[in-house]
Amino acid sequence: MAEIPVNFAIETLSSLLVQETKLLRSVKKEVESIKRELEFIGSFLRDADTRASAEEEGESNGGVVSTWVKHVREEAYHIEDVIDDYILNEAKQGGKGLAGFLHKMCCFMNELKVRHGISSEIKDIKSSVAEIKERVERYNFRPIDQGDVIPHDSRVQSFFIQAAELVGIESNRDQLIDLLVSGTSGRLVVAVVGEGGLGKTTLVGKIYENDRVKKHFDCQARITVGKECTKMDILRKITPAFEGVTGFTHVEVDKMEENDLLAALQRELKDKCYLVVFDDVWKLEFWEYIEYALIENNKSSRIMLTTRNRDVAERIPHVKIHRLQPLPSDKAFELFCRKVFGPQGCCPLELEKLSRDILRKCGGLPLAIVTVGGLLSNKNKVAFEWKNLLYNLGSQLGSNSHFKKVLLEGYYGLPHHLKPCLLYFGFFPESYEINCARLIRLWIAEGFVPYSQCPTSEHCAKQFLNDLINRSLVQVVETDFSGRSPRYCRVHDLMHEVIRGKAKYWGFSHFVNREHSNLSSKIRRISIQGSIDSVLESNKDSKIRSVSLFNVGKMPNSFVTTLIMDFKLIKVLDFEDSPIEYLPKEVGNLFHLHYLSVKNTRVNVLPRSIGKLLNLETLNLKRSLVSMLPAEIKNLKKLRYLVAYISGEYCNYGRVVKIPEGFGSLMELQKLFLVEVNFKELKELSKLRNLRKLGIRVTNGNEKDPYACIGNLEKLVCLSIQVTSREEILDIESMTSPPPCLERLHLKGNMKKLPDWILKLDHIERISLELSGLTDDPLRVLKDLPNLLDLMLWDTCHDERLHFKEGWFPKLKILELVDFKGVELMIIEKGAMPNLEDLRIGSCPRLKEIPIGIEHLRNLKILVFRLMLKEIYYMIKDEKWKEVTQHIPKISVTFIMKGKIYYHTTKYLSSVLPVDFEKYIKEVEQST
């Protein structure tokens, strides 16, 4: 972890040497020397971090390495502080013309003091870094390139799990055994993937010992791999593992070369139906190690492996991946009761709710459930003791060395660039579902993502997140409409506890509230949760870089002003969902600020001083009350992300923000959504060639070919064009050549026909149309788009019959039909929309019959009727209803009552008697 601040310090020094050479002429040699020394130290830090982690976990004594690593980290932070202070001061001295000259003259004496100060600081730093470097040889550190390694085997206990503790594995076991003993005669690889503690080792161990498996294979071998194994290590483990087959002893194998080992394995296995289980695989190149050692002999041989990293499995050709899931609640409770009360015991009624609360914290992890069960089995069966354990569950589990090691293995195995990304999850509250776009912007603002390794830093950050997901360290809560990209994510509650402890230990971040308000001056990030009392007063001397607020009930204006004035080096200010009402003008003094969010707040004005935030990259005004951007915003040349609108139901984005002239100067802007423009301003926006997402509401005008300029935005993947109402003309036919990579399109206005170019959108995945005046049927126009996944149509059909024919919409997964008031009959032919999963209809007040052919949509998972309570009730009473909808897991209807939207499931409605329903309908209608 000390690598992170050291790398920051190296990059900052490099930048300083390039940009500030004249100002630092007197100490240039010292700065260059410090940079070289830090680069030397950095090459040894991963080894030092590994040893420090071992000390922290109690696997070695003394703590001297931990002390050295902390010293390195603190000195790196000191370098960053000195340089950031210096750059901030130089920014304050800036200015042009006579005013700037006079200002600099007035500050001349102060500037001399600052230069003398930084010269003295740099000399002190050089001396400290030299001392740190001397200890590298004393502690015998070595440079390493891989992720940190903790030399222990967390699976040993899993080999000896008692039968009473095996709950919920039956289905997984039977599926995997069927894969092993049946099917193709060719060699098959089966990968069991899942996070630490899910029971992968236990599961494959029981499969390996299964009688049906043993009878099927001529020979078997089971090998524990781990992080450290090289190709030769694995080959030397495989060869003697086949007892009675190869005939080689361990001593003989240790003397053999790679070619001899490969030849011996291929010779002995060529006529055998073999099974090899590789447990705990980490390295991506694993398949390259064993591909030629385990021969393809067409004898129905099988290779099974367990891994936390999905990427390991996906690099194997034709692999069968079995994703192991957490235990469902009923199985988790059964395992818990067996462990706490014995095989035949049951949970006392007065402890059941507490037991289930404890289990929710365990999140379906068998290892956590067994560990907690072991703790409770030795306690009195009384509510007081169980409440105490629930409150302190994280620390109780953290004291269990085996459990903690299992969770930490994933962290220790990370490459260095992913460690801060994972630790950042400790910045959020427990169980918090994080918007992935927000997380990515925060990572970039914090400096975790290099700008040079990918086409964009956003692309690189998405790769980092996917890597953490594939390593089973981060859980996906919700994906986007395509099912490919995560929208919300989180970490397991118990992993969150481990992460938060690590973050605090390394001074990475800390959460503060009324009980935990005093912080070390070395803490870089604070997460204020619940209460702001005393937070600023107790931490005003800290060099805080990031501040976020969660669940804060009240916040006086003075708090925001004091926060901004006390912490001048802040990079991230995240006020999302907080009760702030204004931003003080002093926010413009935060020269280092990269990220500013007032999303979902009551802030209604941005101060003009915001134009001084020359390093700002992200400005999130979504669901705030800001209605106009100040003219000074055009100075923010590094701005990449600007969102400003109020979300409404479906595609109605509500109020939008007016932009000033000169917006075309923001050449780095990638996302601009949603702003009001006239045609002159629209042409200026066409200069922003890096735009990937653009949302505009265009005020009326008489320009010729008004939208043609949008075709120049070649990187655009998402486009939303609205006019002020659905009755106003939207003339986009002039855009004869749309952006070539467009994936998402939203149009709102009055249009006679869809533009011809819409059929050329080969990459389009989502289309939303709120169009009046259409003379052609958009369903017939759009039915053949090859990659369309999501379609929303708002009042675009005026026929009585809505007919989906065979072959229409081959890939469509989501369909929303809103306000089709004239439709009386809906027909779905067999072969239409074969992949549809989500269908939302309504309101369609004249649709009285069950959609004909709904039974053909075999992949349908969600069916929602909007504002059709009365119509759906009578559909349910049709004797065919159950027969044609029994394959759909979730069917519901929404309605408005007393100004709020409610929903009922059709299962519930079917139980309501007609007399009671008529009374209910009257109540609903009277309330609207």
Tab-separated table of N, CA and C in Angstrom, residues 843-905:
chain	number	residue	atom	x	y	z
A	843	SER	N	-50.240	3.251	-20.189
A	843	SER	CA	-51.613	2.781	-20.057
A	843	SER	C	-52.248	2.539	-21.433
A	844	CYS	N	-53.033	1.471	-21.501
A	844	CYS	CA	-53.801	1.117	-22.691
A	844	CYS	C	-55.237	0.845	-22.236
A	845	PRO	N	-56.025	1.907	-22.029
A	845	PRO	CA	-57.347	1.747	-21.406
A	845	PRO	C	-58.340	0.925	-22.224
A	846	ARG	N	-58.057	0.741	-23.540
A	846	ARG	CA	-58.994	-0.016	-24.376
A	846	ARG	C	-58.541	-1.468	-24.572
A	847	LEU	N	-57.405	-1.807	-23.987
A	847	LEU	CA	-56.900	-3.180	-24.100
A	847	LEU	C	-57.558	-4.036	-23.023
A	848	LYS	N	-58.548	-4.825	-23.415
A	848	LYS	CA	-59.331	-5.606	-22.462
A	848	LYS	C	-58.964	-7.087	-22.463
A	849	GLU	N	-58.292	-7.542	-23.521
A	849	GLU	CA	-57.988	-8.967	-23.653
A	849	GLU	C	-56.519	-9.241	-23.319
A	850	ILE	N	-56.253	-10.457	-22.873
A	850	ILE	CA	-54.877	-10.899	-22.665
A	850	ILE	C	-54.142	-10.826	-24.000
A	851	PRO	N	-52.906	-10.251	-24.030
A	851	PRO	CA	-52.161	-10.238	-25.291
A	851	PRO	C	-52.085	-11.636	-25.905
A	852	ILE	N	-52.570	-11.758	-27.115
A	852	ILE	CA	-52.598	-13.060	-27.794
A	852	ILE	C	-51.164	-13.482	-28.137
A	853	GLY	N	-50.785	-14.667	-27.743
A	853	GLY	CA	-49.445	-15.185	-28.034
A	853	GLY	C	-48.421	-14.864	-26.975
A	854	ILE	N	-48.866	-14.340	-25.820
A	854	ILE	CA	-47.924	-14.020	-24.743
A	854	ILE	C	-47.180	-15.272	-24.294
A	855	GLU	N	-47.791	-16.427	-24.510
A	855	GLU	CA	-47.151	-17.686	-24.110
A	855	GLU	C	-45.936	-18.019	-24.969
A	856	HIS	N	-45.794	-17.349	-26.133
A	856	HIS	CA	-44.641	-17.608	-27.008
A	856	HIS	C	-43.360	-16.950	-26.474
A	857	LEU	N	-43.498	-15.982	-25.601
A	857	LEU	CA	-42.325	-15.272	-25.075
A	857	LEU	C	-41.738	-16.084	-23.921
A	858	ARG	N	-41.013	-17.137	-24.255
A	858	ARG	CA	-40.571	-18.108	-23.255
A	858	ARG	C	-39.475	-17.570	-22.332
A	859	ASN	N	-38.802	-16.490	-22.733
A	859	ASN	CA	-37.751	-15.918	-21.893
A	859	ASN	C	-38.235	-14.743	-21.056
A	860	LEU	N	-39.536	-14.475	-21.117
A	860	LEU	CA	-40.078	-13.327	-20.401
A	860	LEU	C	-40.004	-13.550	-18.890
A	861	LYS	N	-39.384	-12.573	-18.186
A	861	LYS	CA	-39.231	-12.667	-16.730
A	861	LYS	C	-40.071	-11.625	-15.992
A	862	ILE	N	-40.304	-10.487	-16.637
A	862	ILE	CA	-41.046	-9.388	-16.005
A	862	ILE	C	-42.128	-8.900	-16.962
A	863	LEU	N	-43.357	-8.827	-16.471
A	863	LEU	CA	-44.476	-8.278	-17.239
A	863	LEU	C	-45.186	-7.263	-16.351
A	864	VAL	N	-45.215	-6.001	-16.779
A	864	VAL	CA	-45.811	-4.928	-15.988
A	864	VAL	C	-46.872	-4.215	-16.826
A	865	PHE	N	-48.036	-4.040	-16.232
A	865	PHE	CA	-49.104	-3.248	-16.850
A	865	PHE	C	-49.192	-1.933	-16.073
A	866	ARG	N	-49.012	-0.815	-16.761
A	866	ARG	CA	-48.951	0.491	-16.110
A	866	ARG	C	-50.315	1.169	-16.145
A	867	LEU	N	-50.806	1.563	-14.970
A	867	LEU	CA	-52.078	2.293	-14.826
A	867	LEU	C	-53.229	1.545	-15.498
A	868	MET	N	-53.290	0.229	-15.258
A	868	MET	CA	-54.327	-0.603	-15.871
A	868	MET	C	-54.916	-1.561	-14.833
A	869	LEU	N	-55.154	-1.066	-13.647
A	869	LEU	CA	-55.595	-1.929	-12.548
A	869	LEU	C	-56.906	-2.631	-12.874
A	870	LYS	N	-57.889	-1.876	-13.349
A	870	LYS	CA	-59.202	-2.445	-13.627
A	870	LYS	C	-59.148	-3.425	-14.794
A	871	GLU	N	-58.427	-3.048	-15.856
A	871	GLU	CA	-58.350	-3.909	-17.039
A	871	GLU	C	-57.691	-5.250	-16.712
A	872	ILE	N	-56.605	-5.203	-15.931
A	872	ILE	CA	-55.868	-6.430	-15.624
A	872	ILE	C	-56.663	-7.340	-14.690
A	873	TYR	N	-57.424	-6.753	-13.788
A	873	TYR	CA	-58.223	-7.580	-12.875
A	873	TYR	C	-59.160	-8.490	-13.665
A	874	TYR	N	-59.787	-7.933	-14.696
A	874	TYR	CA	-60.729	-8.746	-15.479
A	874	TYR	C	-60.011	-9.690	-16.440
A	875	MET	N	-58.789	-9.351	-16.854
A	875	MET	CA	-57.986	-10.317	-17.625
A	875	MET	C	-57.664	-11.544	-16.767
A	876	ILE	N	-57.337	-11.283	-15.494
A	876	ILE	CA	-56.969	-12.382	-14.593
A	876	ILE	C	-58.116	-13.370	-14.428
A	877	LYS	N	-59.358	-12.870	-14.465
A	877	LYS	CA	-60.519	-13.739	-14.284
A	877	LYS	C	-60.784	-14.629	-15.496
A	878	ASP	N	-60.121	-14.316	-16.621
A	878	ASP	CA	-60.249	-15.164	-17.813
A	878	ASP	C	-59.629	-16.534	-17.506
A	879	GLU	N	-60.310	-17.586	-17.879
A	879	GLU	CA	-59.833	-18.950	-17.559
A	879	GLU	C	-58.509	-19.280	-18.245
A	880	LYS	N	-58.152	-18.547	-19.321
A	880	LYS	CA	-56.893	-18.811	-20.031
A	880	LYS	C	-55.692	-18.114	-19.371
A	881	TRP	N	-55.954	-17.185	-18.454
A	881	TRP	CA	-54.881	-16.362	-17.897
A	881	TRP	C	-53.746	-17.209	-17.308
A	882	LYS	N	-54.078	-18.127	-16.431
A	882	LYS	CA	-53.058	-18.911	-15.751
A	882	LYS	C	-52.255	-19.754	-16.737
A	883	GLU	N	-52.935	-20.293	-17.722
A	883	GLU	CA	-52.278	-21.178	-18.699
A	883	GLU	C	-51.237	-20.423	-19.524
A	884	VAL	N	-51.579	-19.209	-19.981
A	884	VAL	CA	-50.680	-18.500	-20.906
A	884	VAL	C	-49.621	-17.666	-20.191
A	885	THR	N	-49.755	-17.466	-18.864
A	885	THR	CA	-48.771	-16.637	-18.155
A	885	THR	C	-47.990	-17.403	-17.097
A	886	GLN	N	-48.197	-18.712	-16.970
A	886	GLN	CA	-47.569	-19.461	-15.882
A	886	GLN	C	-46.041	-19.501	-15.982
A	887	HIS	N	-45.491	-19.216	-17.159
A	887	HIS	CA	-44.036	-19.257	-17.336
A	887	HIS	C	-43.362	-17.944	-16.951
A	888	ILE	N	-44.147	-16.912	-16.602
A	888	ILE	CA	-43.590	-15.583	-16.306
A	888	ILE	C	-43.439	-15.428	-14.797
A	889	PRO	N	-42.214	-15.275	-14.274
A	889	PRO	CA	-42.008	-15.246	-12.821
A	889	PRO	C	-42.654	-14.049	-12.121
A	890	LYS	N	-42.639	-12.868	-12.766
A	890	LYS	CA	-43.110	-11.667	-12.077
A	890	LYS	C	-44.084	-10.896	-12.959
A	891	ILE	N	-45.348	-10.798	-12.518
A	891	ILE	CA	-46.362	-10.028	-13.237
A	891	ILE	C	-46.992	-9.055	-12.242
A	892	SER	N	-47.041	-7.780	-12.613
A	892	SER	CA	-47.603	-6.787	-11.698
A	892	SER	C	-48.303	-5.688	-12.473
A	893	VAL	N	-49.079	-4.890	-11.737
A	893	VAL	CA	-49.791	-3.756	-12.320
A	893	VAL	C	-49.568	-2.553	-11.407
A	894	THR	N	-49.301	-1.370	-12.008
A	894	THR	CA	-49.113	-0.157	-11.223
A	894	THR	C	-50.360	0.716	-11.318
A	895	PHE	N	-50.557	1.547	-10.281
A	895	PHE	CA	-51.684	2.476	-10.277
A	895	PHE	C	-51.348	3.644	-9.370
A	896	ILE	N	-52.075	4.736	-9.525
A	896	ILE	CA	-51.845	5.937	-8.725
A	896	ILE	C	-52.956	6.082	-7.702
A	897	MET	N	-52.550	6.315	-6.459
A	897	MET	CA	-53.514	6.505	-5.380
A	897	MET	C	-52.967	7.569	-4.434
A	898	LYS	N	-53.749	8.615	-4.243
A	898	LYS	CA	-53.365	9.730	-3.365
A	898	LYS	C	-52.026	10.308	-3.776
A	899	GLY	N	-51.838	10.419	-5.106
A	899	GLY	CA	-50.644	11.061	-5.633
A	899	GLY	C	-49.401	10.212	-5.652
A	900	LYS	N	-49.479	8.963	-5.200
A	900	LYS	CA	-48.325	8.084	-5.178
A	900	LYS	C	-48.548	6.866	-6.070
A	901	ILE	N	-47.435	6.330	-6.588
A	901	ILE	CA	-47.516	5.146	-7.447
A	901	ILE	C	-47.399	3.889	-6.587
A	902	TYR	N	-48.371	2.986	-6.742
A	902	TYR	CA	-48.369	1.703	-6.041
A	902	TYR	C	-48.375	0.578	-7.079
A	903	TYR	N	-48.145	-0.629	-6.581
A	903	TYR	CA	-48.276	-1.772	-7.490
A	903	TYR	C	-48.843	-2.968	-6.725
A	904	HIS	N	-49.520	-3.823	-7.479
A	904	HIS	CA	-49.987	-5.103	-6.947
A	904	HIS	C	-49.494	-6.206	-7.879
A	905	THR	N	-49.201	-7.364	-7.311
A	905	THR	CA	-48.929	-8.523	-8.149
A	905	THR	C	-50.248	-9.125	-8.598
